[in-house]
mmCIF file of C-alpha atoms and ligand atoms in Angstrom:
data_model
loop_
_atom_site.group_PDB
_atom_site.id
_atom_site.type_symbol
_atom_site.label_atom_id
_atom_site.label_comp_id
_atom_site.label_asym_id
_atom_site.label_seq_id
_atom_site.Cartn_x
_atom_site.Cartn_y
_atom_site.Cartn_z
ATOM 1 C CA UNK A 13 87.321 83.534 108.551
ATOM 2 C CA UNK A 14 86.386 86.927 109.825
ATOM 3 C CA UNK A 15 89.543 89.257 109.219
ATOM 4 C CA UNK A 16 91.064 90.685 112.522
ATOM 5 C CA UNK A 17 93.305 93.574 112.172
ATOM 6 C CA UNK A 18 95.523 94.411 114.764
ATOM 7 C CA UNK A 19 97.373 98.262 115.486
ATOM 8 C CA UNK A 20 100.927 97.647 117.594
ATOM 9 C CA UNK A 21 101.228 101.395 119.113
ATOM 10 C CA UNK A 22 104.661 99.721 119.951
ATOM 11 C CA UNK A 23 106.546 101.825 122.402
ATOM 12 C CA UNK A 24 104.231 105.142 121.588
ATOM 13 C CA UNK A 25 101.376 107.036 122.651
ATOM 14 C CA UNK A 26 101.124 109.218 125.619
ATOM 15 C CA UNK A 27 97.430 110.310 127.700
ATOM 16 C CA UNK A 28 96.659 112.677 124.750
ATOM 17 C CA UNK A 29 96.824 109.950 121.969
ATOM 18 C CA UNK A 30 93.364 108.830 123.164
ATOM 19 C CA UNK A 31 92.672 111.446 120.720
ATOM 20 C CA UNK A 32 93.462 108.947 118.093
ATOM 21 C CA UNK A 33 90.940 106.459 119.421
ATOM 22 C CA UNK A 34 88.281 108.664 119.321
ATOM 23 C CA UNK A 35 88.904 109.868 116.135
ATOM 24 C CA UNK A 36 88.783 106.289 114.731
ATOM 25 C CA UNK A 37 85.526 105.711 116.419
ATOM 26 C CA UNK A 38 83.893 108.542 115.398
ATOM 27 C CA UNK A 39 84.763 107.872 111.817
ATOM 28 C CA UNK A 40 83.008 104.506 112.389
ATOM 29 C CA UNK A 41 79.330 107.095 112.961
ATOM 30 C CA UNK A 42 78.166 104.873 115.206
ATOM 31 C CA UNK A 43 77.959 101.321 113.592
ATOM 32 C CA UNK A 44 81.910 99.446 114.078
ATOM 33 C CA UNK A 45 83.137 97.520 111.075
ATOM 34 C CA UNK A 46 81.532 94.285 111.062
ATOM 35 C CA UNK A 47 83.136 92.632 108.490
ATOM 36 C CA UNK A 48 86.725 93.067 110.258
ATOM 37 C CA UNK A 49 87.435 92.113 114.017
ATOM 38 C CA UNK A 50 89.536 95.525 115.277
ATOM 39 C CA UNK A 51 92.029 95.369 117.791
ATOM 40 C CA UNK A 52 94.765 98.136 119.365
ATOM 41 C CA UNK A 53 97.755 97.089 121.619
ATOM 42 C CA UNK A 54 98.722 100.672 123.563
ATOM 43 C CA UNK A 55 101.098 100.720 126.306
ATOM 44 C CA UNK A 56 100.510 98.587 128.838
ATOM 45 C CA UNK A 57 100.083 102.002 131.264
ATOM 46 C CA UNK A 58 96.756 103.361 128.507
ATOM 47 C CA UNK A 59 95.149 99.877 128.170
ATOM 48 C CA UNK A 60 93.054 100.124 131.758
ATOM 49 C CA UNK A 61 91.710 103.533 130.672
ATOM 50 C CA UNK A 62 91.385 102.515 126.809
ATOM 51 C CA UNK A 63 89.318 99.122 127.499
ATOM 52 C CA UNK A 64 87.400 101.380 129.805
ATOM 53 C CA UNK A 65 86.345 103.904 127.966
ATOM 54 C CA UNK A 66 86.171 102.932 124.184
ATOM 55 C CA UNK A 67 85.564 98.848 125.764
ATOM 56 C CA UNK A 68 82.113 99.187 123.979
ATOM 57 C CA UNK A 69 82.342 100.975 120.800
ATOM 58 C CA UNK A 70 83.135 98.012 118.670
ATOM 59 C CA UNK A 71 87.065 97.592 119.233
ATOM 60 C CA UNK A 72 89.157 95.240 121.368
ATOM 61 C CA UNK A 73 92.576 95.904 123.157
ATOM 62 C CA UNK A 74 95.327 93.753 123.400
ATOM 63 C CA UNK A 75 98.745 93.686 125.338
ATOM 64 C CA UNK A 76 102.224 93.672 123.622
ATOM 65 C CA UNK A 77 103.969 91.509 126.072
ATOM 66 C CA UNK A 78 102.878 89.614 129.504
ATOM 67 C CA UNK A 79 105.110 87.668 131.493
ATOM 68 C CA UNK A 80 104.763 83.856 131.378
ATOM 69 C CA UNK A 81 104.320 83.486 135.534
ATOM 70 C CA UNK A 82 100.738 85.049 136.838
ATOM 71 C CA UNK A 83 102.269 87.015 139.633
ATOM 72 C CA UNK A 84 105.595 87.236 141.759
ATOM 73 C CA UNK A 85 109.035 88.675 141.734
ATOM 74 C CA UNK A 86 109.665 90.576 138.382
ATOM 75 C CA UNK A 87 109.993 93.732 138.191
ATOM 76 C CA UNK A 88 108.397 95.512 135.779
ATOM 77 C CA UNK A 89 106.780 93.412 133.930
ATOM 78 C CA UNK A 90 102.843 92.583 133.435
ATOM 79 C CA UNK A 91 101.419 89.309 133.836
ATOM 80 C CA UNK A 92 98.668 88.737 131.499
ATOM 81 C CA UNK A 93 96.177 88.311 134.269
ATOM 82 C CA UNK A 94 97.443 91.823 134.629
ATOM 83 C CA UNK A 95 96.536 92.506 130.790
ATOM 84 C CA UNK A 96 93.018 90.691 131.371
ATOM 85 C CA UNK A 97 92.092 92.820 134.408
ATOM 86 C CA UNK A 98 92.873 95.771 132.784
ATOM 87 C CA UNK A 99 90.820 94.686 129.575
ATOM 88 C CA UNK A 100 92.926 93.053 127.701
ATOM 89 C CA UNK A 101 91.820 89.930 125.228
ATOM 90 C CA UNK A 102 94.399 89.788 123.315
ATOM 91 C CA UNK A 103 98.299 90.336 123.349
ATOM 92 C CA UNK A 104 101.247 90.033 121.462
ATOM 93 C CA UNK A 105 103.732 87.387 122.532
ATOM 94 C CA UNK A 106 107.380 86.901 120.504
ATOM 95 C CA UNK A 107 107.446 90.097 118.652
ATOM 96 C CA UNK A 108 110.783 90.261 116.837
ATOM 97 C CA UNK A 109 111.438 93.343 118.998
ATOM 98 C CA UNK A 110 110.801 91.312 121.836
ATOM 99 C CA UNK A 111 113.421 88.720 120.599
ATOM 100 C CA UNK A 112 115.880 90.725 119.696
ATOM 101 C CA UNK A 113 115.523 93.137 122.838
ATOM 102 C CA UNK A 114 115.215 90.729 125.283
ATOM 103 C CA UNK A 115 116.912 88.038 123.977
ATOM 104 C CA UNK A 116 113.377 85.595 123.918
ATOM 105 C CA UNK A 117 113.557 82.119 122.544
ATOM 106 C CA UNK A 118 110.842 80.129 121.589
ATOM 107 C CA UNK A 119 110.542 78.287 124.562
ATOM 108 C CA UNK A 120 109.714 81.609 126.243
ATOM 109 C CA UNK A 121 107.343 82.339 124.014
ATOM 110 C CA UNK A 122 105.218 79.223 124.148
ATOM 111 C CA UNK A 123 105.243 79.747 128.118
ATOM 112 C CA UNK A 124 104.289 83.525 127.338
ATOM 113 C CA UNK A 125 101.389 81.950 125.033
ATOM 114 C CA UNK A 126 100.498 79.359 127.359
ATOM 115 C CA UNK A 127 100.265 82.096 129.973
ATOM 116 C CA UNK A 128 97.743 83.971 127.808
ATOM 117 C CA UNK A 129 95.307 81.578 127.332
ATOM 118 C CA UNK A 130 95.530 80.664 131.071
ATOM 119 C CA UNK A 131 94.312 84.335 131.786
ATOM 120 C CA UNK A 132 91.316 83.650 128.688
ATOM 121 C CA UNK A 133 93.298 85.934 126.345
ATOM 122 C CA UNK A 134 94.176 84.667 122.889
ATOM 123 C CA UNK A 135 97.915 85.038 121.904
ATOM 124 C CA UNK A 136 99.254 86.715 118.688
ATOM 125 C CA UNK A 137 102.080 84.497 118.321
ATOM 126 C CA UNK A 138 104.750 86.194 116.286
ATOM 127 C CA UNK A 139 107.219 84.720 113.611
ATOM 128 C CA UNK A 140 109.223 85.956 110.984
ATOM 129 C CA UNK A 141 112.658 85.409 109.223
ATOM 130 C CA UNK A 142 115.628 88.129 108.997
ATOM 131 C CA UNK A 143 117.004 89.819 105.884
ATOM 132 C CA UNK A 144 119.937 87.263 106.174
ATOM 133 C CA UNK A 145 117.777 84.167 106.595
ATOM 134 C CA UNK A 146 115.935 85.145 103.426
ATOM 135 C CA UNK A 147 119.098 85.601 101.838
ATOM 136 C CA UNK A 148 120.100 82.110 102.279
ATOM 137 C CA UNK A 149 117.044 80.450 101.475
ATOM 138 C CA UNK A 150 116.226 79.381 104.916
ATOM 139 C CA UNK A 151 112.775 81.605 105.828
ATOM 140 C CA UNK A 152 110.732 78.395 105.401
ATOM 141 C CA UNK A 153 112.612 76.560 107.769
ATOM 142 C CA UNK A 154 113.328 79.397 110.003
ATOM 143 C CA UNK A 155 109.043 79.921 110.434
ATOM 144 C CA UNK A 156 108.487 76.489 110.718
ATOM 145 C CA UNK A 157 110.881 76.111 113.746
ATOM 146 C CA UNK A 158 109.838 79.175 115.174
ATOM 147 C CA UNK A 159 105.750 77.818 114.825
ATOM 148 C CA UNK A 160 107.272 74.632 116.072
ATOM 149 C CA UNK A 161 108.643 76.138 119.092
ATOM 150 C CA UNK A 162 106.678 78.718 120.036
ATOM 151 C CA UNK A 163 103.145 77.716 119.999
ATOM 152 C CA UNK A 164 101.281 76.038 122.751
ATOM 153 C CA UNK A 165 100.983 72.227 121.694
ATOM 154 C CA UNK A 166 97.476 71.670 122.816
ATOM 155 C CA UNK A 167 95.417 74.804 122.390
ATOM 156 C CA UNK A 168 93.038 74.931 120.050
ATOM 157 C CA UNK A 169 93.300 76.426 116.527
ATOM 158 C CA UNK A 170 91.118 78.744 116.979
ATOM 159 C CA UNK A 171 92.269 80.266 120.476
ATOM 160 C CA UNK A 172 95.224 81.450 118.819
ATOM 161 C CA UNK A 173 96.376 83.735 116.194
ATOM 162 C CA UNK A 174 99.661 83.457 114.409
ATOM 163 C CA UNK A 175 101.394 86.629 112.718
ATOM 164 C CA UNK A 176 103.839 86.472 110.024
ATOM 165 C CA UNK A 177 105.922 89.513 110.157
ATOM 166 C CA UNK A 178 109.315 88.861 108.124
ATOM 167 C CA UNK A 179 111.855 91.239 110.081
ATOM 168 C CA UNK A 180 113.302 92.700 107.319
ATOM 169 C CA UNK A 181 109.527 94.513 106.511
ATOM 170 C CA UNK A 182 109.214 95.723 109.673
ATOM 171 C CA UNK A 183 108.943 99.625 110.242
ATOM 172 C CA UNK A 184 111.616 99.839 107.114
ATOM 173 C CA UNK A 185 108.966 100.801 104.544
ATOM 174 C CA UNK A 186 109.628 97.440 102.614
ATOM 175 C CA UNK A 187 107.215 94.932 102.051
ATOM 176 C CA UNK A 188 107.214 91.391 101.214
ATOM 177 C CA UNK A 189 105.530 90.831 97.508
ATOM 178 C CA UNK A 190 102.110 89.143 97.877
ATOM 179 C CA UNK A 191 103.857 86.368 95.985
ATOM 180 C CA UNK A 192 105.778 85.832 98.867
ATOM 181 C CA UNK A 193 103.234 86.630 101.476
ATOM 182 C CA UNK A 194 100.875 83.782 99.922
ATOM 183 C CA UNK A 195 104.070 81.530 99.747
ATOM 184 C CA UNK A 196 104.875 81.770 103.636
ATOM 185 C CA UNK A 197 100.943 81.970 104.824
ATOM 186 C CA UNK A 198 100.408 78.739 102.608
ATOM 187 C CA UNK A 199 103.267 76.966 104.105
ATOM 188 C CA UNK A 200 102.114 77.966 107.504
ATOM 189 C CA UNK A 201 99.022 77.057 106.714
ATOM 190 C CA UNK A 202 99.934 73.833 105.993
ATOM 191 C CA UNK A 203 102.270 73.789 108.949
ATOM 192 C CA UNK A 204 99.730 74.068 111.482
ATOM 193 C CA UNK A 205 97.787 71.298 110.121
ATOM 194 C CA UNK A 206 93.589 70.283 110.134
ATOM 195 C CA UNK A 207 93.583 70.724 113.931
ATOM 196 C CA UNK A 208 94.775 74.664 113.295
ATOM 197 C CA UNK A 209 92.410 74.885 110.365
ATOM 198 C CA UNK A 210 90.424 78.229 112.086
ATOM 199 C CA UNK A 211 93.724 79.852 113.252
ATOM 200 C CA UNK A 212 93.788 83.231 111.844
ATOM 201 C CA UNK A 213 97.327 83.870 109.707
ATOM 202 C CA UNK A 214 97.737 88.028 110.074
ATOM 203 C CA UNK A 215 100.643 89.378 107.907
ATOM 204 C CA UNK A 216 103.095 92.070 109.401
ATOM 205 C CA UNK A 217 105.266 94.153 108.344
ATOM 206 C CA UNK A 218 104.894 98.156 106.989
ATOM 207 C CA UNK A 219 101.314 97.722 105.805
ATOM 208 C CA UNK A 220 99.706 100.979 104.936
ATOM 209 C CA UNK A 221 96.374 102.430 103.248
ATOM 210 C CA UNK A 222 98.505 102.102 99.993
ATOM 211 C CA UNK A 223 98.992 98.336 100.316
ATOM 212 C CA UNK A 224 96.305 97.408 102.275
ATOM 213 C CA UNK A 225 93.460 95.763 100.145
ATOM 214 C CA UNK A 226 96.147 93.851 97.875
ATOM 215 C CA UNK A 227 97.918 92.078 101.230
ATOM 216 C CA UNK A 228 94.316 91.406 102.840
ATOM 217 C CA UNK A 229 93.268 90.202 99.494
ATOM 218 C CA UNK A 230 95.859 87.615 99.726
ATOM 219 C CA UNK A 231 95.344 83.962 99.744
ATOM 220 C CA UNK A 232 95.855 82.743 103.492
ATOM 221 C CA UNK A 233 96.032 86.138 104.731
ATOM 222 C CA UNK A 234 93.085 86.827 107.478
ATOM 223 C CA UNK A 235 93.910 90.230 108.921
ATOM 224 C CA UNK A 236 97.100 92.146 109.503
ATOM 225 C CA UNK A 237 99.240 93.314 112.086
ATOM 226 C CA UNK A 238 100.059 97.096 112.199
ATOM 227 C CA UNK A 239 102.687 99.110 113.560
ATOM 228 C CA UNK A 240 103.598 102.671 112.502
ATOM 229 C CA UNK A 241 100.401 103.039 110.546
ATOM 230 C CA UNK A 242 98.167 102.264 113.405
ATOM 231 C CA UNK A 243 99.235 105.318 115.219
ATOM 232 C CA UNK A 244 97.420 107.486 112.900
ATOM 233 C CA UNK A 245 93.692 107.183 113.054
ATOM 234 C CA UNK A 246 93.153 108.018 109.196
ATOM 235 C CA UNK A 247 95.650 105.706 108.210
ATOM 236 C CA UNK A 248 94.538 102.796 110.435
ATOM 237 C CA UNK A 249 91.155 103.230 109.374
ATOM 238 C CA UNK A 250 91.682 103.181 105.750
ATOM 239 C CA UNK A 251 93.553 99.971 106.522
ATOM 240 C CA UNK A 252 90.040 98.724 108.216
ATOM 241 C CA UNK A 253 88.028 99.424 105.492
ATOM 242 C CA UNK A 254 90.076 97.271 102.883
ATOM 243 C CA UNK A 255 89.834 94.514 105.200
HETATM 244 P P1 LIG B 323 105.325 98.231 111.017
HETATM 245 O O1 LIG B 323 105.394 97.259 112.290
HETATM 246 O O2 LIG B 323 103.903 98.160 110.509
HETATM 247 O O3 LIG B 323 105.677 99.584 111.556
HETATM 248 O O4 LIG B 323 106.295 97.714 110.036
HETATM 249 C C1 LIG B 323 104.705 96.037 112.300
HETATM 250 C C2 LIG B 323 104.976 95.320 113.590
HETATM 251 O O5 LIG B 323 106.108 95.356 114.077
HETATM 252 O O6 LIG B 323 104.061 94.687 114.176
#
């Protein structure tokens, strides 16, 4: 499966950080990776310009977050027919963030999913267990709840992408070993059965140039979900190139 590696700008990233874009592309001289599908989630208030203007230089964009309804009353937030009008083909649905911010359950996250591949994007499903969960033994069965919940029954494998991001790695600096990496993406793997054979399984959680190449090496792992380190266009290219 072609790797897909995915930058979360998160919360981050004002007018001038198209600078980071560009300096990303230009490292590319022309010719985008094509060993490695590359994809950036900005604010929801850069992607229209973004998709625009760097649409056809060899990257996608993505949304972090759509609502699961197509239009109506809810303030501020983006539909993601919204997201796919403003270039969108991808976004991020059940973040950990999202959960814990805004108090999403699974349920709301399948509808969020469903609502993405409604609008022809293809979801980035998010799971992941916490520090405590670990603790007591229960990440397996935490993820596999969370998958069971949270993905759309009847799409098809490949419309979807699911990202492992255990909450305890994220944006702390601590990452999981790849011992436990290929542990979790294995039982997902196996989790999501035949039919989800060509879903791509992206690992989250502080990946950086430095441990890169040994988490994309991984067994199960195709691609990886990036948040601090895809701010910086050095950093998230270095973490292109060992995909
Ligand atoms: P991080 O974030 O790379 O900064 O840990 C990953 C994520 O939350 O998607």
């Amino acid at each position: 499966m072609k790797p897909l590696v995915v930058g979360n700008w998160k919360m981050n990233g004002l007018a001038a950080a198209r600078a980071e874009v560009e300096t990303l592309i230009k490292g590319w001289a022309g010719s985008a990776p094509e060993a490695c599908d590359v994809v950036i989630c900005p604010p929801a208030t850069l992607l229209t310009n973004f998709a625009a203007d760097f649409g056809d230089e060899g990257l996608e964009f993505g949304g972090q977050d759509c609502h699961a309804n197509a239009d109506g009353a809810h303030t501020g937030d983006v539909s993601a027919e919204m997201l796919a009008d403003a270039g969108a083909a991808f976004v991020i649905v059940g973040h950990s963030e999202r959960r814990a911010d805004h108090g999403e359950s699974d349920a709301m996250v399948r509808a969020k999913a469903e609502a993405a591949l409604r609008a022809g994007l293809t979801p980035i499903v998010c799971v992941g267990e916490s520090a405590g969960e670990r603790e007591a033994g229960r990440e397996n069965d935490v993820v596999t709840r969370q998958l069971d919940g949270s993905l759309p029954p009847a799409a098809d494998g490949a419309a979807l992408v699911v990202a492992y991001e255990p909450i305890w790695a994220i944006g702390t600096g601590l990452t999981a070993t790849v011992e436990d990496i290929e542990r979790m993406h294995g039982e997902i793997r196996r989790h999501l059965g035949p039919a989800r054979a060509r879903t791509r399984l992206l690992y989250g959680g502080s990946v950086k140039p430095s441990n890169a190449r040994e988490i994309l090496a991984a067994a199960d792992v195709n691609g990886a979900l990036v948040g601090g380190a895809s701010l910086k266009a050095a950093d998230f290219a270095a973490i292109v190139d060992a995909a």
